[in-house]
Amino acid sequence: MELYELPLIDVAAKIEAREVSPVEVTQSALDRLAATEPLLTAFVTVTPELALEQAELAEKEIAGGHYRGPLHGIPLGVKDLYDTAGVLTTSSSAQRDTYVPETDSASVAKLHDAGMILIGKTHTHEFAYGATTPTSGNPWAPDRTPGGSSGGSGAAVGAGVVHVALGSDTGGSIRIPAALCGTVGLKPTYGRASRVGVASLSWSLDHVGPLSRNVVDSALVMAAMSGYDRRDPATVDIPVPDMVSGLADGVAGTRIGIPVNYYTEQLDPEAAAAAAAAADTLAGLGAELVEVTIPLSEHIIPAEWAIMMPEAAAYHQDHLRDSPEKFTDEVRTLLETGAAELATDYINALRLRTLIQAAWRDMFASIDVLLAPTLVAPATLRSDPFITWPDGSREAATAAYVRYSAPANVTGLPSLSVPAGFTSGGLPLGVQILGKPFAEPEILRVGYTLEQHTDVVGRIAPVAA
């Protein structure tokens, strides 16, 4: 078995025991990248020389007795929204095709401190404004979308190039590609981790987090990324919990909310079956299933878009004025629409979000976590990014995919997507576990329990050129 095929914790154990070197691990990742990249185009920029240089440094540190922990010597993919010192950071846009930051983003700096090794920057839907990432393919079916906006990260993890890649999530952009590419994706609580040095889509909806091969990997990386940062006023100054030690505690007595509305509407039957099977598995392990009604459900998506669009337009106002031709037509149209939104509509959307958040707090008084399908349907064709429903109607993939993922952004609650099965055509399906504010350890524990009782988590897509 190749090193890239092993679970991260197994590779970490070999590195700590000096059975393998970080250089060997990094070279294995680079070889896998070379085999898959012609079909997937998951990466904007690949940094093999820098990666091997960092790996050699890690090898020397470990040989000298300075082992930093289980992330030391592990290769990392980074969504191209994150600043990386001395490395091109384009946000997959012509607007930034020559931008080379001088410093690392907060998350990349923390993961470098943990000893991780940058092997490249992964594609995003331009400036994260979409859910399909047109530049990249799905590792399970390269003619289909990997989702977005963190599509390159999802493809890289799903293909086995890296164990972990960073994503960002404003309406579902970590969990959408996680579900479509058969990986784990964690969107933390709003305020858990700093977004400094990450290009913004919508400052009051943006979150940063990992996509990974399994739940333990996400727990390790999220813990390393988390913490207060005075440069990001949204971060909350509370202790970062141990996100790993309680994973195996099980779900006996855990009250799991099963929605009877919203997450049951306009839903692919195979996605519905996967979510039902996950609920049955957890119930069989001692969890209590509690039916809940999603409050104010008809207002969630209007609030999401009414907040996101003007905030995105405000962030890009200089580019929109000075060089609009450098945006793709799709993104420019969205930004122009956001710029035309009335201030009163934006303020009312913020007020509506407050009501939604309060209603969800009330709902969570009777449950510990909420279990739901991550997405309404599996991956669409890249050439035709629409979902066709049984009645013949067609829905744009971005609008459809965001529908189930956006509630966690509007509420700011943590949400973990884990693989839950495959369609009859071999495409991945996911379920998401939403929790109370800053309850990442709890949703990770539920996700880990599901992972241990399924054979679909941790699979690597058999893609190769």
Short mmCIF file of C-alpha atoms in Angstrom, two decimals:
data_model
loop_
_atom_site.label_atom_id
_atom_site.label_comp_id
_atom_site.label_asym_id
_atom_site.label_seq_id
_atom_site.Cartn_x
_atom_site.Cartn_y
_atom_site.Cartn_z
CA MET A 1 0.00 0.00 0.00
CA GLU A 2 1.29 3.46 -0.91
CA LEU A 3 1.79 6.06 1.82
CA TYR A 4 -0.92 8.32 0.40
CA GLU A 5 -3.42 5.47 0.83
CA LEU A 6 -2.89 5.12 4.59
CA PRO A 7 -5.00 7.03 7.13
CA LEU A 8 -3.37 10.20 8.42
CA ILE A 9 -2.97 8.86 11.95
CA ASP A 10 -1.14 5.79 10.60
CA VAL A 11 1.19 7.97 8.55
CA ALA A 12 1.75 10.20 11.57
CA ALA A 13 2.65 7.19 13.71
CA LYS A 14 5.19 6.06 11.12
CA ILE A 15 6.69 9.54 10.96
CA GLU A 16 6.94 9.78 14.76
CA ALA A 17 8.57 6.34 14.93
CA ARG A 18 10.91 7.36 12.08
CA GLU A 19 9.77 4.42 9.99
CA VAL A 20 9.14 6.85 7.14
CA SER A 21 10.29 10.41 6.59
CA PRO A 22 8.19 13.47 5.78
CA VAL A 23 10.09 13.59 2.49
CA GLU A 24 8.78 10.15 1.53
CA VAL A 25 5.26 11.09 2.56
CA THR A 26 5.41 14.33 0.59
CA GLN A 27 6.80 12.60 -2.48
CA SER A 28 3.98 10.06 -2.32
CA ALA A 29 1.45 12.92 -2.33
CA LEU A 30 3.20 14.63 -5.23
CA ASP A 31 3.24 11.38 -7.21
CA ARG A 32 -0.48 10.91 -6.60
CA LEU A 33 -1.08 14.51 -7.66
CA ALA A 34 0.79 13.89 -10.92
CA ALA A 35 -1.37 10.83 -11.60
CA THR A 36 -4.72 12.51 -10.94
CA GLU A 37 -4.27 16.15 -11.87
CA PRO A 38 -4.59 15.74 -15.67
CA LEU A 39 -8.18 14.56 -15.15
CA LEU A 40 -9.21 16.68 -12.17
CA THR A 41 -7.41 20.04 -12.43
CA ALA A 42 -7.86 20.37 -8.69
CA PHE A 43 -4.85 22.69 -8.24
CA VAL A 44 -4.23 26.24 -9.40
CA THR A 45 -0.61 26.14 -8.28
CA VAL A 46 1.58 23.20 -7.27
CA THR A 47 4.63 23.85 -5.05
CA PRO A 48 6.80 20.70 -5.23
CA GLU A 49 10.12 22.42 -4.51
CA LEU A 50 8.72 24.28 -1.50
CA ALA A 51 6.99 21.12 -0.28
CA LEU A 52 10.14 19.03 -0.39
CA GLU A 53 12.10 21.84 1.27
CA GLN A 54 9.55 21.97 4.10
CA ALA A 55 9.58 18.16 4.31
CA GLU A 56 13.35 18.10 4.66
CA LEU A 57 13.11 20.65 7.47
CA ALA A 58 10.44 18.55 9.19
CA GLU A 59 12.65 15.48 8.90
CA LYS A 60 15.55 17.32 10.55
CA GLU A 61 13.32 18.65 13.33
CA ILE A 62 11.95 15.20 14.13
CA ALA A 63 15.41 13.64 14.00
CA GLY A 64 16.51 16.30 16.47
CA GLY A 65 13.75 15.38 18.91
CA HIS A 66 11.40 18.23 18.04
CA TYR A 67 8.25 16.34 17.04
CA ARG A 68 5.33 18.78 16.95
CA GLY A 69 2.48 16.26 16.93
CA PRO A 70 0.40 14.21 14.50
CA LEU A 71 0.27 16.91 11.80
CA HIS A 72 4.05 17.21 11.62
CA GLY A 73 5.25 16.21 8.16
CA ILE A 74 1.73 15.78 6.71
CA PRO A 75 1.05 17.34 3.26
CA LEU A 76 -1.69 19.96 2.99
CA GLY A 77 -3.74 21.44 0.16
CA VAL A 78 -4.91 25.04 0.61
CA LYS A 79 -7.88 26.66 -1.09
CA ASP A 80 -6.63 29.53 -3.21
CA LEU A 81 -8.55 32.09 -1.16
CA TYR A 82 -6.02 31.70 1.68
CA ASP A 83 -2.90 33.87 1.57
CA THR A 84 0.31 31.86 1.40
CA ALA A 85 3.57 33.75 1.79
CA GLY A 86 5.53 33.86 -1.46
CA VAL A 87 3.02 31.65 -3.29
CA LEU A 88 0.59 32.87 -5.94
CA THR A 89 -2.91 33.30 -4.50
CA THR A 90 -5.42 33.90 -7.29
CA SER A 91 -8.85 33.08 -5.83
CA SER A 92 -9.26 31.41 -9.25
CA SER A 93 -9.84 34.86 -10.76
CA ALA A 94 -8.11 37.02 -13.34
CA GLN A 95 -8.50 39.85 -10.82
CA ARG A 96 -5.65 38.34 -8.77
CA ASP A 97 -3.63 36.47 -11.38
CA THR A 98 -0.37 38.08 -10.21
CA TYR A 99 -1.08 38.41 -6.48
CA VAL A 100 1.68 36.95 -4.30
CA PRO A 101 1.10 37.71 -0.59
CA GLU A 102 3.96 38.47 1.75
CA THR A 103 2.48 36.67 4.76
CA ASP A 104 0.45 33.55 5.47
CA SER A 105 -3.21 33.67 6.42
CA ALA A 106 -3.89 32.95 10.08
CA SER A 107 -4.96 29.35 9.47
CA VAL A 108 -2.04 28.50 7.19
CA ALA A 109 0.38 29.99 9.72
CA LYS A 110 -1.09 27.85 12.49
CA LEU A 111 -0.88 24.68 10.40
CA HIS A 112 2.71 25.47 9.44
CA ASP A 113 3.40 25.82 13.17
CA ALA A 114 1.91 22.34 13.58
CA GLY A 115 4.37 21.09 10.98
CA MET A 116 2.13 20.66 7.93
CA ILE A 117 3.60 20.90 4.44
CA LEU A 118 2.09 22.94 1.62
CA ILE A 119 1.98 21.02 -1.66
CA GLY A 120 -0.24 23.42 -3.57
CA LYS A 121 -3.20 25.77 -3.86
CA THR A 122 -6.55 24.27 -4.83
CA HIS A 123 -9.11 25.75 -7.20
CA THR A 124 -12.18 27.58 -5.96
CA HIS A 125 -15.25 28.79 -7.77
CA GLU A 126 -14.13 32.34 -8.62
CA PHE A 127 -13.81 34.24 -5.32
CA ALA A 128 -15.90 31.44 -3.74
CA TYR A 129 -19.03 32.78 -5.46
CA GLY A 130 -20.64 29.53 -6.58
CA ALA A 131 -21.11 25.86 -5.76
CA THR A 132 -19.69 24.00 -8.76
CA THR A 133 -16.00 25.01 -9.31
CA PRO A 134 -16.11 24.79 -13.15
CA THR A 135 -12.31 24.39 -13.46
CA SER A 136 -12.21 21.05 -11.61
CA GLY A 137 -13.59 17.52 -11.90
CA ASN A 138 -15.09 15.13 -9.38
CA PRO A 139 -12.67 12.31 -8.46
CA TRP A 140 -15.48 9.72 -8.64
CA ALA A 141 -16.59 10.90 -12.08
CA PRO A 142 -14.37 13.57 -13.68
CA ASP A 143 -17.17 14.69 -16.00
CA ARG A 144 -19.18 15.75 -12.95
CA THR A 145 -18.79 18.69 -10.61
CA PRO A 146 -16.78 18.36 -7.38
CA GLY A 147 -19.04 21.01 -5.90
CA GLY A 148 -17.88 24.31 -4.59
CA SER A 149 -16.72 26.68 -3.86
CA SER A 150 -13.96 24.54 -2.30
CA GLY A 151 -14.16 22.09 -5.22
CA GLY A 152 -10.43 21.74 -5.75
CA SER A 153 -9.96 20.86 -2.08
CA GLY A 154 -12.75 18.28 -2.24
CA ALA A 155 -11.29 16.73 -5.38
CA ALA A 156 -7.76 16.64 -3.95
CA VAL A 157 -8.87 14.89 -0.76
CA GLY A 158 -11.30 12.56 -2.52
CA ALA A 159 -8.60 11.51 -4.98
CA GLY A 160 -6.12 10.76 -2.19
CA VAL A 161 -3.64 13.49 -3.10
CA VAL A 162 -3.76 14.89 0.44
CA HIS A 163 -5.37 13.76 3.67
CA VAL A 164 -6.50 17.31 4.40
CA ALA A 165 -7.22 20.47 2.41
CA LEU A 166 -8.52 23.80 3.62
CA GLY A 167 -11.85 25.21 2.48
CA SER A 168 -14.13 28.11 3.29
CA ASP A 169 -17.87 28.02 3.80
CA THR A 170 -20.30 30.92 3.25
CA GLY A 171 -23.34 29.00 2.05
CA GLY A 172 -22.00 25.45 2.18
CA SER A 173 -18.68 25.64 0.36
CA ILE A 174 -16.90 23.13 2.60
CA ARG A 175 -19.77 20.69 3.02
CA ILE A 176 -21.00 20.73 -0.60
CA PRO A 177 -17.72 19.45 -2.09
CA ALA A 178 -17.26 17.13 0.88
CA ALA A 179 -20.60 15.45 0.15
CA LEU A 180 -20.06 15.33 -3.62
CA CYS A 181 -16.48 14.04 -3.40
CA GLY A 182 -16.98 11.49 -0.61
CA THR A 183 -14.98 13.29 2.08
CA VAL A 184 -15.56 14.72 5.53
CA GLY A 185 -16.10 18.49 5.72
CA LEU A 186 -16.31 20.61 8.87
CA LYS A 187 -17.76 24.12 9.04
CA PRO A 188 -17.13 25.32 12.60
CA THR A 189 -19.16 27.75 14.66
CA TYR A 190 -19.02 31.35 13.46
CA GLY A 191 -16.19 32.88 15.49
CA ARG A 192 -14.32 29.64 16.22
CA ALA A 193 -11.42 30.27 13.79
CA SER A 194 -9.79 33.36 12.31
CA ARG A 195 -10.43 34.36 8.71
CA VAL A 196 -7.53 36.82 8.54
CA GLY A 197 -5.76 36.50 5.20
CA VAL A 198 -8.68 34.74 3.47
CA ALA A 199 -10.46 36.54 0.62
CA SER A 200 -14.00 37.27 1.77
CA LEU A 201 -17.26 36.46 0.08
CA SER A 202 -19.56 37.67 2.88
CA TRP A 203 -17.89 38.73 6.10
CA SER A 204 -20.86 37.89 8.36
CA LEU A 205 -21.40 34.44 6.79
CA ASP A 206 -17.81 33.32 6.04
CA HIS A 207 -16.27 30.38 7.94
CA VAL A 208 -12.96 28.53 7.50
CA GLY A 209 -12.39 24.82 8.06
CA PRO A 210 -10.98 21.55 6.71
CA LEU A 211 -12.01 18.87 4.26
CA SER A 212 -10.47 15.55 5.19
CA ARG A 213 -10.52 11.83 4.60
CA ASN A 214 -12.06 10.99 7.98
CA VAL A 215 -13.40 12.61 11.14
CA VAL A 216 -10.21 12.32 13.20
CA ASP A 217 -8.31 14.29 10.56
CA SER A 218 -10.88 17.09 10.65
CA ALA A 219 -10.77 17.16 14.45
CA LEU A 220 -6.99 17.45 14.51
CA VAL A 221 -6.83 20.20 11.92
CA MET A 222 -9.81 22.18 13.22
CA ALA A 223 -8.33 22.22 16.71
CA ALA A 224 -5.04 23.53 15.30
CA MET A 225 -6.84 26.25 13.27
CA SER A 226 -9.09 27.44 16.07
CA GLY A 227 -8.67 30.25 18.54
CA TYR A 228 -9.18 33.93 19.19
CA ASP A 229 -7.49 36.42 16.86
CA ARG A 230 -7.83 40.12 17.69
CA ARG A 231 -7.35 40.88 13.97
CA ASP A 232 -10.66 39.15 13.22
CA PRO A 233 -13.33 40.82 15.37
CA ALA A 234 -15.73 37.92 14.74
CA THR A 235 -13.55 35.43 16.63
CA VAL A 236 -14.68 34.61 20.16
CA ASP A 237 -12.20 34.55 23.02
CA ILE A 238 -13.03 31.15 24.50
CA PRO A 239 -10.78 28.12 25.08
CA VAL A 240 -10.27 25.68 22.21
CA PRO A 241 -11.55 22.28 23.37
CA ASP A 242 -9.92 18.91 22.85
CA MET A 243 -11.69 17.76 19.70
CA VAL A 244 -10.16 14.27 19.56
CA SER A 245 -10.21 12.54 22.93
CA GLY A 246 -13.99 12.10 23.19
CA LEU A 247 -14.62 10.85 19.66
CA ALA A 248 -15.08 7.24 20.70
CA ASP A 249 -17.56 7.96 23.51
CA GLY A 250 -20.51 6.90 21.37
CA VAL A 251 -24.02 8.31 21.05
CA ALA A 252 -26.00 6.52 23.77
CA GLY A 253 -28.53 8.99 25.13
CA THR A 254 -27.76 11.65 22.54
CA ARG A 255 -30.93 13.38 21.34
CA ILE A 256 -30.77 13.58 17.56
CA GLY A 257 -33.22 15.85 15.80
CA ILE A 258 -34.81 14.43 12.65
CA PRO A 259 -36.45 17.20 10.60
CA VAL A 260 -39.98 16.66 9.33
CA ASN A 261 -39.86 19.65 6.97
CA TYR A 262 -37.38 21.64 4.88
CA TYR A 263 -34.69 18.93 4.70
CA THR A 264 -37.35 16.57 3.36
CA GLU A 265 -38.49 18.78 0.49
CA GLN A 266 -37.37 18.47 -3.18
CA LEU A 267 -34.95 15.68 -2.24
CA ASP A 268 -33.39 12.94 -4.36
CA PRO A 269 -34.71 9.54 -3.13
CA GLU A 270 -31.22 8.05 -2.76
CA ALA A 271 -30.06 11.03 -0.68
CA ALA A 272 -33.15 10.64 1.50
CA ALA A 273 -32.47 6.92 1.94
CA ALA A 274 -28.86 7.59 2.96
CA ALA A 275 -29.97 10.04 5.65
CA ALA A 276 -32.63 7.63 6.93
CA ALA A 277 -30.06 4.82 7.11
CA ALA A 278 -27.70 7.06 9.10
CA ALA A 279 -30.50 7.87 11.56
CA ASP A 280 -31.32 4.17 11.94
CA THR A 281 -27.65 3.37 12.59
CA LEU A 282 -27.42 5.99 15.35
CA ALA A 283 -30.70 4.84 16.91
CA GLY A 284 -29.40 1.29 16.96
CA LEU A 285 -26.39 2.54 18.92
CA GLY A 286 -28.50 4.12 21.63
CA ALA A 287 -29.30 7.58 20.31
CA GLU A 288 -32.78 9.00 20.79
CA LEU A 289 -34.42 10.23 17.57
CA VAL A 290 -36.60 13.30 18.08
CA GLU A 291 -38.76 14.71 15.30
CA VAL A 292 -38.37 18.49 14.93
CA THR A 293 -39.85 21.18 12.74
CA ILE A 294 -37.34 23.59 11.20
CA PRO A 295 -38.56 27.06 12.20
CA LEU A 296 -38.89 29.97 9.78
CA SER A 297 -37.71 27.65 7.04
CA GLU A 298 -39.18 29.70 4.21
CA HIS A 299 -37.00 32.67 5.22
CA ILE A 300 -33.59 30.94 5.39
CA ILE A 301 -32.55 31.16 1.74
CA PRO A 302 -33.90 34.69 1.20
CA ALA A 303 -31.92 35.83 4.25
CA GLU A 304 -28.77 34.05 3.04
CA TRP A 305 -28.78 35.71 -0.38
CA ALA A 306 -29.96 39.11 0.87
CA ILE A 307 -26.99 39.24 3.25
CA MET A 308 -24.37 37.59 1.07
CA MET A 309 -24.90 39.54 -2.15
CA PRO A 310 -24.42 43.12 -0.88
CA GLU A 311 -21.56 42.08 1.40
CA ALA A 312 -19.81 40.48 -1.59
CA ALA A 313 -20.44 43.58 -3.69
CA ALA A 314 -18.97 45.78 -0.94
CA TYR A 315 -15.81 43.64 -0.73
CA HIS A 316 -15.31 43.76 -4.51
CA GLN A 317 -16.46 47.32 -5.14
CA ASP A 318 -13.05 48.52 -6.36
CA HIS A 319 -12.65 45.64 -8.82
CA LEU A 320 -16.25 46.05 -9.92
CA ARG A 321 -15.59 49.71 -10.70
CA ASP A 322 -12.05 49.51 -12.10
CA SER A 323 -11.79 46.13 -13.88
CA PRO A 324 -15.20 44.43 -14.18
CA GLU A 325 -14.11 42.64 -17.36
CA LYS A 326 -11.73 40.48 -15.33
CA PHE A 327 -14.61 38.73 -13.57
CA THR A 328 -16.37 35.84 -15.22
CA ASP A 329 -19.81 36.82 -16.52
CA GLU A 330 -21.47 34.72 -13.81
CA VAL A 331 -19.67 36.36 -10.88
CA ARG A 332 -19.83 39.88 -12.31
CA THR A 333 -23.60 39.56 -12.69
CA LEU A 334 -23.97 38.41 -9.08
CA LEU A 335 -21.81 41.28 -7.83
CA GLU A 336 -23.70 43.86 -9.86
CA THR A 337 -26.98 42.51 -8.52
CA GLY A 338 -25.66 42.76 -4.96
CA ALA A 339 -24.53 46.34 -5.55
CA ALA A 340 -28.08 47.23 -6.57
CA GLU A 341 -29.69 45.87 -3.40
CA LEU A 342 -31.33 48.49 -1.21
CA ALA A 343 -29.75 49.20 2.17
CA THR A 344 -33.17 48.74 3.76
CA ASP A 345 -33.41 45.21 2.32
CA TYR A 346 -29.97 44.36 3.70
CA ILE A 347 -30.83 45.69 7.16
CA ASN A 348 -34.11 43.79 7.18
CA ALA A 349 -32.25 40.60 6.21
CA LEU A 350 -29.91 41.07 9.18
CA ARG A 351 -32.94 41.50 11.45
CA LEU A 352 -34.52 38.40 9.95
CA ARG A 353 -31.34 36.42 10.61
CA THR A 354 -31.55 37.35 14.29
CA LEU A 355 -35.08 35.93 14.43
CA ILE A 356 -33.98 32.73 12.68
CA GLN A 357 -31.07 32.29 15.09
CA ALA A 358 -33.37 32.72 18.09
CA ALA A 359 -35.87 30.22 16.68
CA TRP A 360 -33.13 27.66 16.12
CA ARG A 361 -31.90 28.11 19.69
CA ASP A 362 -35.40 27.25 20.84
CA MET A 363 -35.45 24.16 18.58
CA PHE A 364 -32.12 22.97 19.98
CA ALA A 365 -33.51 23.11 23.53
CA SER A 366 -35.04 19.68 22.89
CA ILE A 367 -32.16 18.09 20.96
CA ASP A 368 -28.39 17.82 21.09
CA VAL A 369 -27.70 17.67 17.34
CA LEU A 370 -29.67 17.79 14.11
CA LEU A 371 -29.18 15.13 11.41
CA ALA A 372 -30.07 15.90 7.79
CA PRO A 373 -28.97 15.19 4.22
CA THR A 374 -26.03 17.41 3.29
CA LEU A 375 -27.40 18.05 -0.20
CA VAL A 376 -30.58 17.54 -2.18
CA ALA A 377 -28.87 15.48 -4.89
CA PRO A 378 -25.53 14.02 -6.04
CA ALA A 379 -23.06 15.64 -8.42
CA THR A 380 -24.36 17.13 -11.65
CA LEU A 381 -22.56 17.01 -14.99
CA ARG A 382 -19.98 19.77 -15.43
CA SER A 383 -21.37 20.41 -18.89
CA ASP A 384 -24.92 20.77 -17.56
CA PRO A 385 -24.89 22.04 -13.95
CA PHE A 386 -28.61 21.59 -13.38
CA ILE A 387 -30.70 19.10 -11.43
CA THR A 388 -33.72 17.70 -13.25
CA TRP A 389 -36.54 16.80 -10.88
CA PRO A 390 -39.14 14.05 -11.48
CA ASP A 391 -41.72 16.61 -12.62
CA GLY A 392 -39.34 17.72 -15.37
CA SER A 393 -38.39 21.03 -13.76
CA ARG A 394 -34.73 22.01 -13.74
CA GLU A 395 -32.88 23.76 -10.94
CA ALA A 396 -29.43 25.37 -11.10
CA ALA A 397 -26.92 23.33 -9.10
CA THR A 398 -25.71 26.26 -6.99
CA ALA A 399 -29.21 27.16 -5.82
CA ALA A 400 -30.08 23.52 -5.19
CA TYR A 401 -26.91 22.62 -3.31
CA VAL A 402 -26.98 25.70 -1.07
CA ARG A 403 -30.54 25.05 0.06
CA TYR A 404 -29.62 22.41 2.68
CA SER A 405 -26.23 23.80 3.64
CA ALA A 406 -27.07 27.52 4.08
CA PRO A 407 -28.99 27.15 7.37
CA ALA A 408 -25.74 26.54 9.22
CA ASN A 409 -24.31 29.75 7.78
CA VAL A 410 -27.36 31.87 8.57
CA THR A 411 -27.44 30.53 12.13
CA GLY A 412 -23.65 30.33 12.51
CA LEU A 413 -23.96 26.83 13.98
CA PRO A 414 -21.29 24.15 13.46
CA SER A 415 -22.01 21.53 10.82
CA LEU A 416 -20.12 18.37 9.87
CA SER A 417 -20.71 16.50 6.61
CA VAL A 418 -19.71 12.84 6.53
CA PRO A 419 -20.00 10.29 3.71
CA ALA A 420 -23.18 8.25 3.99
CA GLY A 421 -23.22 6.07 0.89
CA PHE A 422 -23.18 6.03 -2.88
CA THR A 423 -25.88 6.28 -5.51
CA SER A 424 -26.65 3.33 -7.77
CA GLY A 425 -24.42 5.11 -10.29
CA GLY A 426 -21.46 5.26 -7.90
CA LEU A 427 -21.66 8.93 -6.84
CA PRO A 428 -21.05 9.89 -3.18
CA LEU A 429 -23.82 11.01 -0.83
CA GLY A 430 -23.41 12.75 2.52
CA VAL A 431 -25.26 13.54 5.72
CA GLN A 432 -24.64 16.53 7.94
CA ILE A 433 -24.71 16.86 11.71
CA LEU A 434 -25.48 20.33 13.04
CA GLY A 435 -24.82 21.27 16.66
CA LYS A 436 -25.17 23.99 19.22
CA PRO A 437 -22.76 26.95 19.26
CA PHE A 438 -19.15 25.83 19.80
CA ALA A 439 -20.21 22.18 20.12
CA GLU A 440 -17.72 20.92 17.55
CA PRO A 441 -16.63 18.04 19.82
CA GLU A 442 -20.23 16.82 19.96
CA ILE A 443 -20.90 16.81 16.21
CA LEU A 444 -17.49 15.24 15.62
CA ARG A 445 -18.36 12.48 18.10
CA VAL A 446 -21.62 11.73 16.29
CA GLY A 447 -19.85 11.81 12.94
CA TYR A 448 -17.11 9.52 14.20
CA THR A 449 -19.71 7.07 15.47
CA LEU A 450 -21.31 6.97 12.01
CA GLU A 451 -17.88 6.58 10.44
CA GLN A 452 -17.08 3.56 12.59
CA HIS A 453 -20.29 1.83 11.54
CA THR A 454 -20.07 2.32 7.79
CA ASP A 455 -17.66 1.26 5.09
CA VAL A 456 -17.90 4.43 3.00
CA VAL A 457 -15.75 6.88 4.99
CA GLY A 458 -12.09 7.13 4.02
CA ARG A 459 -12.45 5.65 0.54
CA ILE A 460 -10.14 7.03 -2.14
CA ALA A 461 -11.57 7.49 -5.62
CA PRO A 462 -9.82 5.24 -8.14
CA VAL A 463 -9.07 8.09 -10.51
CA ALA A 464 -5.84 8.22 -12.49
CA ALA A 465 -4.76 9.55 -15.86
#
